[in-house]
């Protein structure tokens, strides 16, 4: 969310549904092939889906008003949901158990799946890798230039279409990894399974500071910890409400988020 917004100033509402499709791909792939083939195939197909979504739904509207692109994003989200509904018949699909990740372990007397412990560690590793890519590689430099000034970047010879496509490819790769971690814990994959994680990811991006990748991750950790504390206190019904109430408070008190840059309008 935050990478795409940083360059296109667009919230990719179809991102949660790409996450959901990655889960369905894994479900069906595991029925016909071994896991060491299914996981790379799922990642490749998810990346191809993200690339296709950008080319079909966003690229033709590059110079269109921002509202038109947003409507296209919402339309793509519903298209993916309804295609998944057609394929699955609306029935929840059981996500396959992934060896080692799905194993049960005991940490400080509490029993949980190994994926619960792996997720925050892997998240930090991936974020560090992503920040390094953005800061120290040629494509990362092009991304930073495009996010700073779209038109001037084009004049400087940066191939904007390639930069945007690469952004969607990276985002889809992260969605594929995220779906594997998420559905290993919550094993029912439905056509709307990506809606709530997608909305919460959006809240995390806004809370941390839209456009700031470390900020978005810190925002996600804060929201996740607070939600689990609320559930631990027995107020499970209000855990989702807390997330969206937090969004309202942040937008009122600090619209740029915790680590967002202050926007200065040049006159």
CSV table of C-alpha atoms in Angstrom, one decimal:
chain,number,residue,atom,x,y,z
A,1,UNK,CA,0.0,0.0,0.0
A,2,UNK,CA,2.6,2.5,1.1
A,3,UNK,CA,5.0,1.8,-1.8
A,4,UNK,CA,2.2,2.2,-4.4
A,5,UNK,CA,0.9,5.4,-2.7
A,6,UNK,CA,4.4,6.8,-2.5
A,7,UNK,CA,4.8,6.8,-6.3
A,8,UNK,CA,1.2,6.9,-7.8
A,9,UNK,CA,-0.6,8.6,-4.9
A,10,UNK,CA,-3.0,5.7,-5.2
A,11,UNK,CA,-4.4,3.3,-2.7
A,12,UNK,CA,-4.4,-0.1,-4.4
A,13,UNK,CA,-7.7,-1.5,-3.1
A,14,UNK,CA,-7.1,-4.7,-5.0
A,15,UNK,CA,-4.1,-5.6,-2.9
A,16,UNK,CA,-6.1,-7.5,-0.3
A,17,UNK,CA,-7.7,-9.5,-3.0
A,18,UNK,CA,-4.3,-10.4,-4.6
A,19,UNK,CA,-3.4,-11.6,-1.1
A,20,UNK,CA,-6.6,-13.8,-1.1
A,21,UNK,CA,-5.9,-15.2,-4.6
A,22,UNK,CA,-2.5,-16.2,-3.4
A,23,UNK,CA,-4.1,-18.3,-0.7
A,24,UNK,CA,-6.5,-19.9,-3.3
A,25,UNK,CA,-3.6,-20.7,-5.6
A,26,UNK,CA,-1.8,-22.5,-2.8
A,27,UNK,CA,-4.9,-24.5,-1.9
A,28,UNK,CA,-5.3,-25.8,-5.5
A,29,UNK,CA,-1.6,-26.1,-6.3
A,30,UNK,CA,-1.1,-28.4,-3.2
A,31,UNK,CA,-3.7,-30.8,-4.6
A,32,UNK,CA,-1.6,-31.7,-7.7
A,33,UNK,CA,2.0,-31.1,-6.8
A,34,UNK,CA,4.5,-31.3,-3.9
A,35,UNK,CA,4.9,-28.3,-1.6
A,36,UNK,CA,8.5,-27.4,-2.8
A,37,UNK,CA,6.9,-26.8,-6.3
A,38,UNK,CA,3.6,-25.3,-5.1
A,39,UNK,CA,5.2,-22.5,-3.0
A,40,UNK,CA,7.4,-21.0,-5.8
A,41,UNK,CA,4.5,-21.4,-8.3
A,42,UNK,CA,2.2,-19.6,-6.0
A,43,UNK,CA,4.7,-16.7,-5.6
A,44,UNK,CA,5.3,-16.5,-9.4
A,45,UNK,CA,1.5,-16.5,-10.2
A,46,UNK,CA,0.8,-13.9,-7.5
A,47,UNK,CA,3.5,-11.6,-8.9
A,48,UNK,CA,2.1,-12.1,-12.4
A,49,UNK,CA,-1.4,-11.3,-11.2
A,50,UNK,CA,-0.1,-8.0,-9.5
A,51,UNK,CA,1.7,-7.1,-12.7
A,52,UNK,CA,-1.4,-7.8,-14.8
A,53,UNK,CA,-3.7,-5.8,-12.5
A,54,UNK,CA,-1.3,-2.8,-12.9
A,55,UNK,CA,-1.2,-3.1,-16.7
A,56,UNK,CA,-5.0,-3.6,-17.1
A,57,UNK,CA,-6.6,-1.4,-14.4
A,58,UNK,CA,-4.1,1.4,-13.8
A,59,UNK,CA,-1.7,1.9,-16.7
A,60,UNK,CA,-4.5,3.0,-19.2
A,61,UNK,CA,-5.6,5.6,-16.6
A,62,UNK,CA,-2.2,7.1,-15.9
A,63,UNK,CA,-3.2,10.6,-17.0
A,64,UNK,CA,-6.8,10.3,-15.8
A,65,UNK,CA,-8.2,12.1,-12.7
A,66,UNK,CA,-7.3,10.4,-9.5
A,67,UNK,CA,-10.9,9.5,-8.8
A,68,UNK,CA,-11.1,7.5,-12.0
A,69,UNK,CA,-8.1,5.4,-10.9
A,70,UNK,CA,-9.6,4.8,-7.5
A,71,UNK,CA,-12.8,3.6,-9.0
A,72,UNK,CA,-10.8,1.3,-11.3
A,73,UNK,CA,-9.0,-0.1,-8.2
A,74,UNK,CA,-12.3,-0.8,-6.4
A,75,UNK,CA,-13.7,-2.4,-9.6
A,76,UNK,CA,-10.6,-4.7,-9.8
A,77,UNK,CA,-11.1,-5.6,-6.2
A,78,UNK,CA,-14.7,-6.7,-6.8
A,79,UNK,CA,-13.7,-8.5,-10.0
A,80,UNK,CA,-11.1,-10.6,-8.2
A,81,UNK,CA,-13.6,-11.4,-5.4
A,82,UNK,CA,-16.3,-12.5,-7.8
A,83,UNK,CA,-13.9,-14.6,-9.8
A,84,UNK,CA,-12.9,-16.3,-6.6
A,85,UNK,CA,-16.6,-16.7,-5.7
A,86,UNK,CA,-17.2,-18.4,-9.1
A,87,UNK,CA,-14.2,-20.7,-8.8
A,88,UNK,CA,-14.9,-21.8,-5.2
A,89,UNK,CA,-18.7,-21.6,-5.2
A,90,UNK,CA,-18.5,-19.4,-2.1
A,91,UNK,CA,-17.3,-22.3,0.0
A,92,UNK,CA,-14.4,-21.8,2.4
A,93,UNK,CA,-11.3,-23.7,1.2
A,94,UNK,CA,-9.0,-25.4,3.8
A,95,UNK,CA,-5.5,-24.0,3.5
A,96,UNK,CA,-2.9,-26.8,3.4
A,97,UNK,CA,-0.6,-27.4,6.4
A,98,UNK,CA,2.9,-26.3,5.6
A,99,UNK,CA,5.6,-28.5,7.3
A,100,UNK,CA,7.5,-26.8,10.0
A,101,UNK,CA,5.5,-23.5,9.9
A,102,UNK,CA,2.3,-25.3,11.0
A,103,UNK,CA,4.0,-27.2,13.8
A,104,UNK,CA,2.9,-26.4,17.4
A,105,UNK,CA,5.6,-25.1,19.8
A,106,UNK,CA,5.6,-23.9,23.4
A,107,UNK,CA,7.0,-20.4,24.2
A,108,UNK,CA,7.2,-19.3,27.9
A,109,UNK,CA,4.5,-21.9,28.8
A,110,UNK,CA,2.2,-20.7,26.0
A,111,UNK,CA,1.3,-23.1,23.1
A,112,UNK,CA,1.2,-21.6,19.6
A,113,UNK,CA,2.1,-22.4,16.0
A,114,UNK,CA,5.7,-21.8,14.9
A,115,UNK,CA,4.4,-19.4,12.3
A,116,UNK,CA,3.3,-17.0,15.1
A,117,UNK,CA,7.0,-16.7,16.2
A,118,UNK,CA,8.4,-16.6,12.6
A,119,UNK,CA,6.1,-13.9,11.3
A,120,UNK,CA,7.5,-10.8,13.2
A,121,UNK,CA,11.1,-12.0,12.5
A,122,UNK,CA,10.5,-12.6,8.8
A,123,UNK,CA,8.6,-9.2,8.6
A,124,UNK,CA,11.6,-7.3,10.0
A,125,UNK,CA,14.0,-9.2,7.6
A,126,UNK,CA,11.9,-8.4,4.6
A,127,UNK,CA,11.5,-4.8,5.5
A,128,UNK,CA,15.2,-4.3,6.0
A,129,UNK,CA,15.7,-6.0,2.6
A,130,UNK,CA,13.1,-3.7,1.0
A,131,UNK,CA,14.6,-0.5,2.6
A,132,UNK,CA,18.1,-1.6,1.3
A,133,UNK,CA,16.6,-2.1,-2.2
A,134,UNK,CA,15.0,1.3,-2.2
A,135,UNK,CA,18.1,3.1,-0.8
A,136,UNK,CA,21.0,1.3,-2.6
A,137,UNK,CA,19.8,0.0,-5.9
A,138,UNK,CA,19.2,1.7,-9.3
A,139,UNK,CA,15.5,0.8,-9.3
A,140,UNK,CA,15.2,2.0,-5.7
A,141,UNK,CA,16.7,5.3,-6.7
A,142,UNK,CA,14.2,5.6,-9.6
A,143,UNK,CA,11.3,4.8,-7.2
A,144,UNK,CA,12.5,7.6,-4.8
A,145,UNK,CA,12.8,10.0,-7.7
A,146,UNK,CA,9.3,9.1,-9.0
A,147,UNK,CA,7.8,9.5,-5.6
A,148,UNK,CA,9.4,12.9,-5.2
A,149,UNK,CA,8.4,14.4,-8.6
A,150,UNK,CA,6.7,12.2,-11.2
A,151,UNK,CA,7.0,14.6,-14.2
A,152,UNK,CA,10.6,15.6,-13.6
A,153,UNK,CA,11.6,12.0,-13.2
A,154,UNK,CA,10.2,11.3,-16.7
A,155,UNK,CA,12.2,14.3,-18.1
A,156,UNK,CA,15.4,12.9,-16.5
A,157,UNK,CA,15.0,9.7,-18.5
A,158,UNK,CA,13.4,7.4,-15.8
A,159,UNK,CA,11.1,4.8,-17.4
A,160,UNK,CA,8.1,5.5,-15.2
A,161,UNK,CA,6.1,2.5,-16.4
A,162,UNK,CA,8.9,0.1,-15.5
A,163,UNK,CA,9.3,1.7,-12.1
A,164,UNK,CA,5.5,1.4,-11.4
A,165,UNK,CA,5.4,-2.2,-12.7
A,166,UNK,CA,8.4,-3.1,-10.4
A,167,UNK,CA,6.6,-1.5,-7.5
A,168,UNK,CA,3.5,-3.7,-8.1
A,169,UNK,CA,5.7,-6.8,-8.5
A,170,UNK,CA,7.5,-6.2,-5.2
A,171,UNK,CA,4.1,-5.5,-3.5
A,172,UNK,CA,2.6,-8.7,-4.9
A,173,UNK,CA,5.6,-10.8,-3.8
A,174,UNK,CA,5.1,-9.5,-0.3
A,175,UNK,CA,1.4,-10.3,-0.5
A,176,UNK,CA,2.3,-13.9,-1.5
A,177,UNK,CA,4.6,-14.3,1.5
A,178,UNK,CA,2.0,-12.6,3.8
A,179,UNK,CA,-0.8,-14.9,2.6
A,180,UNK,CA,1.3,-18.0,3.4
A,181,UNK,CA,2.0,-16.7,6.9
A,182,UNK,CA,-1.6,-15.5,7.5
A,183,UNK,CA,-3.5,-18.6,6.2
A,184,UNK,CA,-1.2,-21.0,8.0
A,185,UNK,CA,-2.7,-19.5,11.2
A,186,UNK,CA,-6.3,-18.8,9.9
A,187,UNK,CA,-6.8,-21.7,7.6
A,188,UNK,CA,-10.2,-20.9,5.9
A,189,UNK,CA,-9.7,-19.2,2.5
A,190,UNK,CA,-12.9,-17.4,1.3
A,191,UNK,CA,-13.5,-14.9,-1.6
A,192,UNK,CA,-13.6,-12.1,1.0
A,193,UNK,CA,-10.7,-13.4,3.1
A,194,UNK,CA,-8.5,-10.5,1.9
A,195,UNK,CA,-10.9,-7.7,2.7
A,196,UNK,CA,-10.3,-7.3,6.4
A,197,UNK,CA,-6.5,-7.8,6.3
A,198,UNK,CA,-6.4,-5.4,3.4
A,199,UNK,CA,-8.3,-2.7,5.3
A,200,UNK,CA,-6.2,-3.2,8.4
A,201,UNK,CA,-3.0,-3.0,6.3
A,202,UNK,CA,-4.4,0.3,5.0
A,203,UNK,CA,-5.0,1.6,8.5
A,204,UNK,CA,-1.5,0.5,9.5
A,205,UNK,CA,0.0,2.4,6.5
A,206,UNK,CA,-2.0,5.6,7.5
A,207,UNK,CA,-1.1,5.2,11.1
A,208,UNK,CA,2.6,4.8,10.5
A,209,UNK,CA,2.7,7.5,7.9
A,210,UNK,CA,1.6,6.7,4.3
A,211,UNK,CA,4.7,6.7,2.1
A,212,UNK,CA,7.0,5.6,5.0
A,213,UNK,CA,7.8,1.8,4.8
A,214,UNK,CA,9.3,1.5,8.3
A,215,UNK,CA,6.4,3.6,9.6
A,216,UNK,CA,3.8,1.3,8.1
A,217,UNK,CA,5.5,-1.7,9.6
A,218,UNK,CA,5.7,-0.1,13.1
A,219,UNK,CA,2.0,0.9,12.7
A,220,UNK,CA,1.1,-2.7,11.9
A,221,UNK,CA,3.0,-4.0,14.9
A,222,UNK,CA,1.3,-1.5,17.2
A,223,UNK,CA,-2.2,-2.3,15.9
A,224,UNK,CA,-1.6,-6.0,16.1
A,225,UNK,CA,-0.3,-5.9,19.7
A,226,UNK,CA,-3.2,-3.6,20.8
A,227,UNK,CA,-5.8,-5.9,19.1
A,228,UNK,CA,-4.4,-9.0,20.8
A,229,UNK,CA,-4.4,-7.2,24.2
A,230,UNK,CA,-8.1,-6.3,23.6
A,231,UNK,CA,-8.8,-10.0,22.7
A,232,UNK,CA,-6.9,-11.1,25.8
A,233,UNK,CA,-9.1,-8.9,28.0
A,234,UNK,CA,-12.1,-10.7,26.6
A,235,UNK,CA,-13.3,-7.9,24.3
A,236,UNK,CA,-12.9,-9.7,21.1
A,237,UNK,CA,-16.0,-8.1,19.6
A,238,UNK,CA,-14.4,-4.7,19.8
A,239,UNK,CA,-11.0,-5.6,18.4
A,240,UNK,CA,-11.9,-4.6,14.8
A,241,UNK,CA,-13.7,-1.5,16.0
A,242,UNK,CA,-10.6,-0.4,17.8
A,243,UNK,CA,-8.6,-0.5,14.6
A,244,UNK,CA,-10.9,1.8,12.7
A,245,UNK,CA,-11.5,4.1,15.7
A,246,UNK,CA,-7.7,4.5,15.8
A,247,UNK,CA,-7.8,5.5,12.1
A,248,UNK,CA,-10.3,8.2,12.8
A,249,UNK,CA,-8.2,9.5,15.8
A,250,UNK,CA,-5.0,9.6,13.7
A,251,UNK,CA,-6.6,11.4,10.8
A,252,UNK,CA,-8.0,14.0,13.2
A,253,UNK,CA,-4.9,14.4,15.4
A,254,UNK,CA,-2.0,13.8,12.9
A,255,UNK,CA,-3.2,13.3,9.3
A,256,UNK,CA,0.3,12.5,8.1
A,257,UNK,CA,0.7,9.6,10.5
A,258,UNK,CA,3.5,8.9,13.1
A,259,UNK,CA,6.4,9.1,10.6
A,260,UNK,CA,4.8,10.7,7.5
A,261,UNK,CA,6.4,13.7,5.9
A,262,UNK,CA,4.8,17.1,6.3
A,263,UNK,CA,3.5,18.1,2.9
A,264,UNK,CA,4.4,21.6,1.8
A,265,UNK,CA,2.5,23.2,-1.1
A,266,UNK,CA,4.7,25.3,-3.3
A,267,UNK,CA,3.1,28.5,-4.5
